[in-house]
Coordinates of C-alpha atoms and ligand atoms in Angstrom, one line a residue:
M521 CA 10.5 -8.0 42.1
L522 CA 12.5 -9.7 39.4
T523 CA 14.7 -7.3 37.4
F524 CA 16.5 -7.6 34.1
K525 CA 19.8 -8.0 36.1
D526 CA 18.4 -11.0 37.9
L527 CA 17.9 -12.7 34.6
G528 CA 21.6 -12.9 34.1
L529 CA 22.0 -10.3 31.4
E530 CA 25.4 -8.6 31.0
P531 CA 25.9 -4.9 31.8
T532 CA 25.9 -3.7 28.2
L533 CA 22.4 -5.2 27.8
I534 CA 21.2 -3.9 31.1
Q535 CA 22.3 -0.5 30.1
A536 CA 20.3 -0.7 26.9
V537 CA 17.2 -1.8 28.8
E538 CA 17.6 1.1 31.1
D539 CA 18.0 3.5 28.2
L540 CA 14.8 2.2 26.8
G541 CA 13.1 2.7 30.1
F542 CA 11.9 -0.9 30.5
Q543 CA 11.3 -1.3 34.2
I544 CA 10.6 -5.0 34.7
P545 CA 10.8 -8.0 32.3
T546 CA 7.6 -9.3 30.9
D547 CA 6.5 -12.9 31.7
V548 CA 7.9 -14.4 28.6
Q549 CA 11.2 -12.6 29.1
K550 CA 11.4 -13.8 32.7
E551 CA 11.1 -17.4 31.6
A552 CA 12.9 -17.4 28.3
I553 CA 16.0 -15.2 29.0
P554 CA 17.5 -17.2 31.9
L555 CA 16.7 -20.5 30.2
L556 CA 18.3 -19.5 27.0
L557 CA 21.3 -17.9 28.7
N558 CA 22.1 -20.9 30.8
K559 CA 21.4 -23.8 28.5
N560 CA 21.9 -24.7 24.9
T561 CA 18.5 -25.9 24.1
D562 CA 15.7 -25.8 21.6
L563 CA 12.7 -23.8 22.7
V564 CA 9.0 -23.3 21.8
A565 CA 7.7 -20.1 23.5
L566 CA 4.1 -19.2 23.2
A567 CA 2.9 -15.8 24.3
Q568 CA 0.4 -13.4 22.9
T569 CA 1.2 -10.5 20.7
G570 CA 2.7 -7.5 22.5
T571 CA 4.3 -9.4 25.3
G572 CA 7.9 -8.6 24.4
K573 CA 9.0 -11.7 22.6
T574 CA 11.6 -9.9 20.5
A575 CA 13.6 -9.1 23.6
A576 CA 13.0 -12.6 25.0
F577 CA 15.0 -14.0 22.1
G578 CA 17.0 -11.0 21.1
M579 CA 18.8 -10.4 24.3
P580 CA 20.0 -13.9 25.0
L581 CA 21.0 -14.1 21.3
L582 CA 23.1 -10.9 21.6
Q583 CA 24.7 -12.2 24.8
K584 CA 25.5 -15.6 23.4
I585 CA 27.1 -14.7 20.1
D586 CA 30.8 -14.0 19.8
S587 CA 31.0 -10.4 18.6
D588 CA 34.7 -10.6 18.0
S589 CA 34.0 -13.1 15.2
K590 CA 32.4 -11.8 12.1
H591 CA 30.7 -14.8 10.7
T592 CA 26.9 -15.2 10.9
Q593 CA 25.9 -16.9 14.1
G594 CA 22.2 -16.2 14.4
L595 CA 19.4 -16.3 11.8
I596 CA 16.0 -14.9 12.6
L597 CA 13.2 -15.7 10.2
S598 CA 10.2 -13.5 10.2
P599 CA 7.1 -13.6 8.0
T600 CA 6.9 -10.0 6.6
R601 CA 9.2 -7.3 5.6
E602 CA 7.7 -4.8 8.1
L603 CA 8.3 -7.2 10.9
C604 CA 11.8 -8.0 9.7
M605 CA 12.7 -4.3 9.8
Q606 CA 11.1 -3.9 13.1
I607 CA 12.9 -6.8 14.7
T608 CA 16.2 -5.6 13.3
K609 CA 15.7 -2.1 14.7
E610 CA 14.7 -3.5 18.0
I611 CA 17.7 -5.8 18.3
Q612 CA 20.0 -3.0 17.1
T613 CA 18.7 -0.9 20.0
Y614 CA 19.4 -3.7 22.5
A615 CA 22.9 -3.9 21.0
K616 CA 23.6 -0.2 21.1
H617 CA 26.4 -0.6 23.7
M618 CA 27.9 -3.6 21.8
P619 CA 29.8 -1.8 19.0
K620 CA 31.1 -4.9 17.3
V621 CA 27.7 -6.4 16.8
N622 CA 26.2 -6.1 13.3
V623 CA 22.6 -6.9 12.7
V624 CA 21.5 -7.0 9.1
A625 CA 17.9 -7.1 7.7
V626 CA 17.3 -9.1 4.6
Y627 CA 13.9 -8.7 2.9
G628 CA 12.4 -8.4 -0.5
G629 CA 11.6 -5.3 -2.4
A630 CA 14.9 -3.6 -1.5
N631 CA 18.2 -3.7 -3.3
I632 CA 19.8 -7.1 -2.8
Q633 CA 23.3 -5.9 -3.5
D634 CA 23.1 -3.4 -0.7
Q635 CA 22.0 -6.1 1.7
S636 CA 24.7 -8.4 0.4
K637 CA 27.4 -5.6 1.0
K638 CA 26.2 -5.2 4.6
I639 CA 26.5 -8.9 5.2
K640 CA 30.0 -9.0 3.7
K641 CA 31.1 -6.5 6.3
G642 CA 30.4 -9.2 8.8
A643 CA 26.9 -9.8 10.2
Q644 CA 26.7 -11.9 13.3
I645 CA 22.9 -11.7 13.2
I646 CA 20.7 -11.8 10.1
V647 CA 17.0 -11.1 10.2
A648 CA 15.3 -12.3 7.1
T649 CA 12.1 -12.9 5.3
P650 CA 12.0 -16.4 3.8
G651 CA 11.7 -15.4 0.1
R652 CA 14.7 -13.0 0.1
M653 CA 16.7 -15.3 2.3
Q654 CA 16.4 -18.1 -0.3
D655 CA 17.3 -15.7 -3.0
M656 CA 20.5 -14.8 -1.2
Q657 CA 21.3 -18.3 -0.4
R658 CA 21.1 -19.2 -4.1
R659 CA 23.4 -16.4 -5.0
K660 CA 25.8 -17.3 -2.2
M661 CA 25.4 -13.9 -0.6
V662 CA 24.8 -15.5 2.8
D663 CA 26.4 -18.3 4.6
I664 CA 24.5 -20.0 7.4
R665 CA 26.6 -23.1 7.6
K666 CA 28.1 -22.1 10.9
I667 CA 25.1 -20.6 12.6
D668 CA 24.5 -21.6 16.2
Y669 CA 21.0 -20.2 16.6
C670 CA 18.0 -20.1 14.4
I671 CA 14.9 -18.2 15.6
L672 CA 11.5 -18.7 14.0
D673 CA 9.6 -15.6 15.0
E674 CA 5.8 -15.4 14.6
A675 CA 6.0 -19.0 13.5
D676 CA 2.2 -19.4 13.3
E677 CA 2.0 -16.6 10.9
M678 CA 4.9 -17.8 8.8
L679 CA 3.1 -21.1 8.4
N680 CA -0.2 -19.4 7.7
M681 CA 1.5 -17.7 4.9
G682 CA 2.6 -20.9 3.5
F683 CA 6.3 -20.7 4.3
Y684 CA 6.7 -24.2 5.5
E685 CA 8.7 -25.4 2.4
D686 CA 10.7 -22.3 2.4
I687 CA 11.7 -22.7 6.0
T688 CA 12.7 -26.3 5.3
A689 CA 14.8 -25.3 2.3
I690 CA 16.5 -22.5 4.2
L691 CA 17.4 -24.7 7.2
S692 CA 18.7 -27.5 5.0
E693 CA 21.9 -25.4 4.8
A694 CA 22.1 -24.8 8.5
P695 CA 24.1 -27.2 10.7
K696 CA 22.3 -29.8 12.7
E697 CA 23.9 -28.8 16.0
K698 CA 22.3 -25.4 16.0
N699 CA 19.6 -24.5 18.5
T700 CA 16.2 -23.5 17.2
W701 CA 14.0 -21.1 19.1
L702 CA 10.4 -20.9 18.0
F703 CA 8.3 -17.9 19.1
S704 CA 4.6 -17.8 18.4
A705 CA 1.4 -16.2 19.6
T706 CA -0.7 -19.3 19.0
M707 CA -0.1 -23.0 18.7
P708 CA -2.0 -24.3 15.7
S709 CA -1.2 -27.9 14.7
A710 CA 1.1 -26.6 11.9
V711 CA 3.4 -25.1 14.6
A712 CA 3.4 -28.3 16.6
K713 CA 4.4 -30.0 13.4
I714 CA 7.3 -27.7 12.7
A715 CA 8.5 -28.0 16.3
K716 CA 8.6 -31.8 15.8
K717 CA 10.4 -31.6 12.5
F718 CA 13.0 -29.0 13.2
M719 CA 13.6 -29.3 16.9
N720 CA 15.3 -31.5 19.3
S721 CA 13.3 -32.1 22.5
P722 CA 12.5 -28.5 22.9
K723 CA 11.7 -26.9 26.2
E724 CA 8.3 -25.3 26.2
I725 CA 7.2 -22.0 27.7
T726 CA 3.6 -20.9 27.6
V727 CA 2.6 -17.6 29.0
G728 CA -1.1 -17.2 29.7
S729 CA -3.2 -20.0 28.3
K730 CA -2.4 -21.1 24.8
N731 CA -4.1 -18.9 22.2
S732 CA -5.8 -16.8 24.8
G733 CA -6.1 -13.0 24.5
S734 CA -5.0 -10.1 26.5
K735 CA -6.8 -9.2 29.7
N736 CA -6.8 -5.6 28.8
V737 CA -9.0 -6.1 25.8
S738 CA -12.8 -6.2 26.0
H739 CA -14.7 -7.9 23.3
E740 CA -18.1 -6.9 21.8
Y741 CA -20.1 -7.9 18.8
Y742 CA -22.8 -6.3 16.7
T743 CA -25.2 -8.2 14.5
V744 CA -26.1 -6.5 11.2
S745 CA -27.5 -7.6 7.9
G746 CA -24.7 -8.3 5.5
R747 CA -25.7 -5.3 3.3
Q748 CA -25.3 -2.9 6.2
R749 CA -21.9 -3.8 7.3
F750 CA -20.4 -0.6 6.0
E751 CA -23.2 1.6 7.5
A752 CA -22.6 -0.1 10.8
L753 CA -18.9 0.5 10.6
K754 CA -19.5 4.2 10.1
R755 CA -21.8 4.4 13.1
L756 CA -19.3 2.6 15.3
V757 CA -16.6 5.0 14.3
D758 CA -18.8 8.0 14.7
A759 CA -19.8 6.9 18.2
H760 CA -16.1 6.8 19.1
P761 CA -14.8 10.2 18.0
T762 CA -11.4 9.6 19.5
I763 CA -10.9 6.2 17.9
F764 CA -7.5 5.3 16.7
G765 CA -8.2 2.0 15.1
C766 CA -7.4 -0.9 13.0
I767 CA -10.1 -2.4 10.8
F768 CA -9.6 -5.9 9.6
C769 CA -11.1 -7.4 6.4
R770 CA -10.6 -10.8 4.9
T771 CA -9.4 -10.0 1.5
K772 CA -7.1 -7.5 -0.1
R773 CA -10.0 -6.4 -2.2
D774 CA -12.4 -5.8 0.6
T775 CA -9.6 -4.0 2.5
Q776 CA -9.1 -1.6 -0.4
R777 CA -12.8 -1.1 -0.9
V778 CA -13.6 -0.4 2.7
A779 CA -10.8 2.1 2.9
E780 CA -11.9 3.8 -0.2
N781 CA -15.5 4.0 0.9
L782 CA -14.3 5.5 4.2
I783 CA -12.2 8.1 2.5
E784 CA -15.0 9.0 0.1
A785 CA -17.3 9.4 3.1
G786 CA -14.8 11.9 4.6
Y787 CA -13.0 9.7 7.2
N788 CA -9.3 9.8 7.7
A789 CA -8.5 6.3 6.6
A790 CA -6.0 4.3 4.5
A791 CA -5.5 0.7 3.4
I792 CA -2.6 -1.7 3.9
H793 CA -2.4 -5.0 2.1
G794 CA -0.1 -7.0 0.0
D795 CA -1.0 -5.5 -3.4
L796 CA 0.7 -2.2 -2.3
S797 CA 4.4 -1.7 -3.1
Q798 CA 6.8 -1.8 -0.2
N799 CA 7.2 1.9 -0.3
Q800 CA 3.5 2.5 -0.2
R801 CA 3.2 0.1 2.8
D802 CA 6.0 1.9 4.6
T803 CA 4.3 5.3 4.0
V804 CA 1.0 4.1 5.3
M805 CA 2.5 2.5 8.3
N806 CA 4.5 5.6 9.2
S807 CA 1.5 7.8 8.8
F808 CA -0.5 5.5 11.0
R809 CA 2.2 5.4 13.6
K810 CA 2.3 9.2 13.7
K811 CA -1.5 9.2 13.9
Q812 CA -1.9 11.1 10.7
I813 CA -4.2 8.3 9.8
Q814 CA -7.0 7.5 12.2
L815 CA -8.3 4.3 10.7
L816 CA -6.1 1.7 9.1
V817 CA -7.9 -0.9 7.1
A818 CA -5.8 -4.0 6.9
T819 CA -5.5 -7.6 5.8
D820 CA -4.3 -10.0 8.5
V821 CA -1.1 -10.6 6.7
A822 CA -0.2 -6.9 6.2
A823 CA -0.9 -6.0 9.8
R824 CA 0.8 -8.9 11.3
G825 CA 3.2 -8.3 14.1
I826 CA 3.2 -4.6 13.5
D827 CA 3.7 -2.8 16.7
V828 CA 1.8 0.4 16.9
D829 CA 1.0 1.7 20.3
N830 CA -2.2 3.1 21.7
I831 CA -4.6 1.5 19.2
T832 CA -7.9 2.1 20.9
H833 CA -10.1 -0.2 18.9
V834 CA -9.8 -3.2 16.6
I835 CA -12.7 -3.7 14.4
N836 CA -13.4 -7.0 12.7
Y837 CA -15.2 -5.8 9.7
Q838 CA -15.4 -9.5 8.7
L839 CA -14.4 -12.4 10.9
P840 CA -11.3 -14.3 9.9
D841 CA -11.7 -17.9 8.7
E842 CA -9.7 -19.3 11.6
S843 CA -10.5 -18.3 15.1
E844 CA -6.8 -18.1 16.1
I845 CA -6.4 -15.2 13.7
Y846 CA -8.9 -13.3 15.9
T847 CA -6.4 -13.4 18.8
H848 CA -3.8 -11.8 16.6
R849 CA -6.2 -9.1 15.5
S850 CA -7.4 -8.2 19.0
G851 CA -3.8 -8.3 20.2
R852 CA -3.2 -5.1 18.2
T853 CA -5.0 -3.2 21.0
G854 CA -4.7 -3.4 24.8
R855 CA -1.0 -3.3 24.7
A856 CA 1.4 -1.9 27.3
D857 CA -1.2 -2.0 30.0
K858 CA -3.7 0.2 28.1
K859 CA -7.3 -0.8 27.7
G860 CA -8.6 -1.7 24.3
V861 CA -11.8 -2.8 22.6
S862 CA -12.2 -5.5 20.0
I863 CA -15.4 -5.0 18.0
I864 CA -16.8 -7.7 15.7
I865 CA -19.4 -7.0 13.1
V866 CA -21.2 -10.2 12.2
S867 CA -24.2 -11.3 10.2
Q868 CA -26.9 -13.4 11.8
S869 CA -25.4 -16.5 10.2
E870 CA -22.0 -16.0 11.7
Q871 CA -23.1 -15.8 15.3
R872 CA -22.0 -19.3 16.0
K873 CA -18.5 -18.3 15.2
I874 CA -18.7 -15.9 18.2
R875 CA -19.2 -18.9 20.5
S876 CA -16.1 -20.6 19.2
I877 CA -14.0 -17.5 19.6
E878 CA -15.3 -17.1 23.1
K879 CA -14.0 -20.6 23.9
L880 CA -10.7 -19.9 22.4
I881 CA -10.0 -16.6 24.1
Q882 CA -11.7 -17.8 27.3
S883 CA -13.5 -14.5 27.6
K884 CA -17.0 -13.4 27.0
I885 CA -17.9 -11.4 23.9
T886 CA -20.7 -9.0 24.8
H887 CA -23.6 -8.5 22.4
K888 CA -24.3 -4.9 21.7
T889 CA -26.6 -2.9 19.4
I890 CA -25.3 -0.5 16.8
P891 CA -25.4 3.0 18.2
D892 CA -28.4 5.0 17.1
A893 CA -28.5 8.7 16.0
D894 CA -28.9 9.9 19.6
E895 CA -26.0 8.0 21.0
I896 CA -23.8 9.1 18.1
C897 CA -24.7 12.7 18.4
N898 CA -24.3 12.6 22.1
A899 CA -20.9 11.1 21.8
Q900 CA -19.9 13.7 19.3
M901 CA -21.3 16.5 21.6
L902 CA -19.3 15.2 24.5
H903 CA -16.2 15.1 22.4
L904 CA -16.7 18.6 21.2
A905 CA -17.3 19.8 24.8
K906 CA -14.2 18.1 26.0
K907 CA -12.1 19.5 23.1
L908 CA -13.3 23.0 24.0
S909 CA -12.6 22.6 27.7
D910 CA -9.2 21.0 27.1
V911 CA -7.9 23.4 24.5
E912 CA -5.4 26.1 25.6
P913 CA -6.5 29.3 23.9
S914 CA -3.7 30.3 21.6
D915 CA -2.2 33.7 21.0
S916 CA -3.6 33.8 17.5
A917 CA -7.1 33.2 18.9
E918 CA -6.5 36.2 21.2
K919 CA -5.5 38.3 18.3
L920 CA -8.4 37.2 16.1
L921 CA -11.1 37.4 18.7
P922 CA -11.9 41.1 18.5
S923 CA -12.6 41.1 14.8
F924 CA -14.3 37.7 15.1
L925 CA -16.7 39.2 17.7
D926 CA -17.2 42.3 15.5
Q927 CA -18.5 40.0 12.8
L928 CA -20.9 38.5 15.3
D929 CA -21.8 41.6 17.3
N930 CA -25.5 41.2 16.8
L931 CA -25.4 37.7 18.4
S932 CA -25.6 36.9 22.1
K933 CA -23.1 34.6 23.7
E934 CA -25.7 31.9 23.8
D935 CA -26.5 32.3 20.1
I936 CA -22.9 32.0 19.2
L937 CA -22.6 28.8 21.2
K938 CA -25.8 27.4 19.6
R939 CA -24.4 28.1 16.2
L940 CA -21.1 26.6 17.0
V941 CA -22.8 23.4 18.0
T942 CA -24.9 23.6 14.8
V943 CA -21.8 24.0 12.7
E944 CA -20.0 21.1 14.4
L945 CA -22.7 18.6 15.0
D946 CA -25.6 19.1 12.6
R947 CA -24.1 17.0 9.9
F948 CA -24.3 14.0 12.3
Y949 CA -27.9 14.9 13.2
N950 CA -28.9 15.4 9.7
Y951 CA -27.2 12.3 8.4
Y952 CA -28.5 10.0 11.2
S953 CA -32.0 11.4 11.4
G954 CA -32.4 11.3 7.6
K955 CA -32.6 8.1 5.6
A956 CA -29.7 6.6 7.5
K957 CA -31.8 6.7 10.7
N958 CA -32.5 3.1 11.1
L959 CA -30.4 0.1 10.2
D960 CA -32.5 -2.9 9.2
T961 CA -33.0 -5.2 12.0
P962 CA -31.2 -8.3 10.9
K963 CA -33.8 -11.0 10.4
K964 CA -33.1 -13.9 8.2
D965 CA -30.2 -12.5 6.3
F966 CA -27.8 -15.0 5.2
S967 CA -26.2 -12.8 2.6
D968 CA -22.8 -12.2 4.0
D969 CA -21.7 -9.9 1.4
D970 CA -22.1 -6.2 0.8
S971 CA -23.8 -5.5 -2.5
K972 CA -20.5 -4.3 -3.8
S973 CA -18.7 -7.5 -3.9
K974 CA -21.2 -9.0 -6.2
V975 CA -18.6 -9.1 -8.9
S976 CA -16.4 -12.0 -8.4
K977 CA -12.7 -11.7 -9.2
K978 CA -13.2 -14.0 -12.2
D979 CA -15.9 -11.8 -13.7
E980 CA -14.1 -8.6 -13.1
V981 CA -13.5 -6.7 -16.4
R982 CA -10.2 -4.8 -16.3
Y983 CA -9.7 -1.7 -18.5
H984 CA -6.7 0.3 -19.6
I985 CA -7.2 4.1 -19.9
N986 CA -4.6 6.5 -21.3
I987 CA -4.7 9.0 -18.4
G988 CA -2.4 8.8 -15.5
E989 CA -0.5 10.5 -12.8
K990 CA 1.2 12.8 -15.2
D991 CA -2.2 14.3 -15.9
S992 CA -2.5 15.0 -12.2
Y993 CA -4.9 12.3 -11.4
D994 CA -5.0 10.2 -8.4
W995 CA -7.3 7.2 -7.9
R996 CA -10.0 9.3 -6.5
T997 CA -10.2 12.0 -9.1
L998 CA -9.8 9.5 -11.8
K999 CA -12.7 7.4 -10.4
D1000 CA -14.8 10.6 -10.3
L1001 CA -13.9 11.2 -13.9
I1002 CA -14.9 7.7 -15.0
K1003 CA -18.1 7.8 -12.9
G1004 CA -19.0 11.2 -14.2
T1005 CA -18.4 10.3 -17.8
L1006 CA -20.4 7.1 -17.6
G1007 CA -23.0 8.2 -15.1
F1008 CA -22.1 5.3 -12.9
T1009 CA -22.2 5.0 -9.1
S1010 CA -19.2 4.4 -6.9
D1011 CA -19.8 0.7 -6.7
E1012 CA -19.9 0.1 -10.4
I1013 CA -16.2 1.2 -10.9
F1014 CA -13.5 -0.2 -8.7
H1015 CA -9.8 -1.1 -8.4
V1016 CA -8.6 2.1 -10.0
D1017 CA -4.9 1.8 -10.3
V1018 CA -3.2 5.0 -11.4
M1019 CA 0.2 4.6 -13.1
K1020 CA 2.5 7.3 -14.4
N1021 CA 1.2 7.5 -17.9
F1022 CA -1.9 5.4 -17.8
S1023 CA -4.2 3.7 -15.4
F1024 CA -6.4 0.6 -14.9
F1025 CA -9.8 0.2 -13.5
S1026 CA -12.5 -2.5 -13.3
S1027 CA -16.2 -3.0 -13.6
G1028 CA -18.5 -6.0 -13.6
P1029 CA -19.3 -7.8 -16.8
E1030 CA -22.7 -6.1 -17.2
E1031 CA -21.1 -2.7 -17.4
R1032 CA -18.6 -3.7 -20.0
D1033 CA -20.3 -2.4 -23.1
K1034 CA -21.4 0.8 -21.4
V1035 CA -17.8 1.5 -20.4
L1036 CA -16.4 0.9 -23.8
E1037 CA -19.2 2.9 -25.6
G1038 CA -19.2 5.6 -23.0
F1039 CA -15.6 6.5 -23.7
K1040 CA -15.9 6.6 -27.4
S1041 CA -15.2 10.0 -28.8
I1042 CA -14.6 11.5 -25.4
N1043 CA -12.1 14.3 -25.7
I1044 CA -10.5 16.1 -22.8
D1045 CA -8.4 19.1 -23.4
N1046 CA -7.9 18.1 -27.0
R1047 CA -6.9 14.6 -26.2
D1048 CA -8.8 11.5 -27.2
I1049 CA -9.5 9.3 -24.2
E1050 CA -8.9 5.7 -25.1
V1051 CA -10.3 2.9 -23.0
S1052 CA -9.6 -0.8 -23.8
I1053 CA -10.0 -4.1 -22.1
T1054 CA -6.7 -5.4 -20.7
E1055 CA -5.6 -8.8 -19.4
K1056 CA -2.2 -7.8 -18.3
F1057 CA -2.9 -6.7 -14.8
N1058 CA -5.1 -9.5 -13.8
P1059 CA -4.3 -9.7 -10.1
G1060 CA -4.4 -13.4 -10.0
K1061 CA -1.9 -13.8 -12.8
A1062 CA 0.4 -11.1 -11.6
K1063 CA 0.5 -12.7 -8.2
K1064 CA 1.9 -16.0 -9.6
L1065 CA 4.9 -14.3 -10.9
K1066 CA 6.0 -13.2 -7.5
S1067 CA 7.6 -14.9 -4.6
R1068 CA 5.5 -14.4 -1.6
D1069 CA 7.4 -11.9 0.5
R1070 CA 8.0 -9.7 -2.4
G1071 CA 4.3 -9.2 -2.7
G1072 CA 4.4 -5.5 -3.4
S1073 CA 7.4 -5.1 -5.7
F1074 CA 5.2 -5.5 -8.7
S1075 CA 4.0 -2.1 -7.6
R1076 CA 0.4 -2.4 -8.1
G1077 CA -0.3 0.9 -6.7
S1078 CA -1.4 2.1 -3.3
S1079 CA -4.0 3.6 -1.3
S1080 CA -1.2 5.1 0.8
G1081 CA -0.7 8.6 1.4
R1082 CA -2.1 11.3 3.6
S1083 CA -5.7 11.6 4.1
S1084 CA -7.3 14.9 4.7
S1085 CA -7.6 15.8 8.3
G1086 CA -10.4 13.7 9.6
R1087 CA -14.0 14.4 9.1
S1088 CA -13.7 18.1 8.6
S1089 CA -17.0 19.3 7.1
S1090 CA -15.1 21.8 5.0
G1091 CA -13.5 18.9 3.2
R1092 CA -10.7 19.8 0.8
S1093 CA -11.2 21.1 -2.6
K1094 CA -11.0 18.4 -5.3
P1095 CA -9.6 19.4 -8.6
N1096 CA -12.3 19.5 -11.3
P1097 CA -12.1 16.0 -12.6
F1098 CA -13.0 17.0 -16.1
K1099 CA -10.1 19.2 -16.5
F1100 CA -6.4 18.4 -16.7
S1101 CA -4.4 20.7 -14.5
N1102 CA -0.7 20.4 -14.2
D1103 CA -0.3 22.5 -11.2
K1104 CA -1.8 20.1 -8.7
K1105 CA 1.0 18.1 -7.0
S1106 CA 0.0 14.5 -6.9
S1107 CA 1.5 14.2 -3.5
D1108 CA -1.5 12.4 -2.2
K1109 CA -2.0 10.2 -5.1
R1110 CA -3.6 7.0 -4.2
R1111 CA -3.5 4.2 -6.5
R1112 CA -6.1 1.5 -6.6
S1113 CA -9.6 2.6 -6.0
Ligands
LIG2449 P1 5.6 -9.5 20.6 O1 6.7 -9.9 19.7 O2 5.4 -10.4 21.7 O3 4.4 -9.1 19.9 P2 7.3 -7.1 20.9 O4 8.6 -7.8 21.1 O5 7.1 -6.5 19.6 O6 6.1 -8.1 21.3 O7 7.1 -6.0 22.1 C1 6.0 -5.1 22.2 C2 6.4 -3.8 22.7 O8 6.8 -3.9 24.1 C3 7.7 -3.2 22.0 O9 7.4 -1.8 21.8 C4 8.8 -3.4 23.0 O10 9.8 -2.4 22.9 C5 8.0 -3.3 24.3 N1 8.7 -4.0 25.4 C6 9.3 -5.2 25.4 N2 9.7 -5.6 26.6 C7 9.3 -4.7 27.4 C8 9.5 -4.5 28.9 N3 10.1 -5.4 29.6 N4 9.0 -3.4 29.4 C9 8.3 -2.5 28.7 N5 8.2 -2.6 27.3 C10 8.6 -3.7 26.7
LIG2450 MG1 6.9 -10.3 17.8

């Protein structure tokens, strides 16, 4: 069996690999590492997500640079800040026995002076997002005139995000003689174009078939009528009680909305998308990594390249426009030899897309029906039984048991068990045997939208309200307040952004007068509530002010934060939304609703 040593890596790197516990190199590592070590060549390497591409370029790069010299020799460009930090950390780990090597991350939304200082100390390797890199070039904080290696990581995604011009501009300062290594999961024509433009007869490595998915992932799809997408999602989640999943939506707005609706329905979910500030995104990602969040609802861009282990399910709440993106999504699961499931929710009219994805991933996508009440309750029952049989009785249980039994001394053991099952499972039975029993069978339903997205961005009316975080509101309690005051439903009010001293929210155009009227002469704790229409935070406009990879620094709020622990029926007590209370810590404030 081929080992890392056989690839020609030096002892310091072998040591790091051993420390990490990597046993054998992955396919792309087997091919790329010896090639890059032995030759000065340009390279295009295609391998699906999760196959260890970072090490495939990171290790040869570390071995090839001159660590005695302090000038910048390698530049790695990556599409997002998260990925940039992740690559930096990973390469630093590989370099842990190379004390003279300095790897510096350069990304938007963090202090540019700090990054500049780190580079001044001598950074042989810089890992950068395109926006911040250009900023630093303009300010002469980086010098790439003597780099030997340039790596374009997740090249397909960089191009998806429209970084073509930025890459061109950045590389115009780099020397012609450098080697360029391009790593990508898929090879759309834009990547072929970039290879042609920036590279000199590159070697090509393809692991697996181009654009194909992981063998560990099984694919299934469910047809629903457009209106019932969310209902279907809940059923799929309830039928998989141990799910640790990533749910993909097409737009930031849908992402936010689906997460909010899940949270309101008691699920342990959070959203991640480009409208969140960097800090908020970090918080969400960290909580997800630690499994404090069970369901992460994400846009493709925000979730890109992020390496979270043990994701059991990927759910395509909506299909992406381009089929290649599907392979990225499903690549979030089935990593490191674990099995994963990629679920697609489609409307009747989208079924033909399934065929084209099947072709691309060269694998069948099985048609399944949305689980019914019995299946869901059965799954929940099995889960409960397994939990009970697996749990190690604790000391405190031992202590509490006598008085617990005292309270129940008129009940038989069987009665107690029946009641336990009732307490734990009846909410599922009740919910799914009630009005939610049957999902419509999708007939001719070409409406692809949930009812809630009826309001187009253009028509969205945005309001300013003089209540904020300082009044102990988060998006949820503020949304409750607004709904309560106006007698509105959840869908009529959306995009609640809580700022420190004030907040924003939106409605459709029909609700406009009702909103403005409804808040006239409303007085809470002796304060007049003022609501007015605002233009300022029109997302479309705000966006234009920003360079792409600083997406979140405008700080448009977050749906970050902790969620309550799963679907506990007890729920947590919400503060009375009609009362200001200053004692409630807004630690779980979520911005946008
Ligand atoms: P990609 O860039 O191809 O999506 P990454 O480089 O992010 O994949 O690697 C995915 C995960 O696999 C990381 O957690 C990484 O540490 C791990 N990994 C990389 N190479 C190996 C290996 N040879 N053996 C075991 N794990 C590895
Ligand atoms: Mg990668």
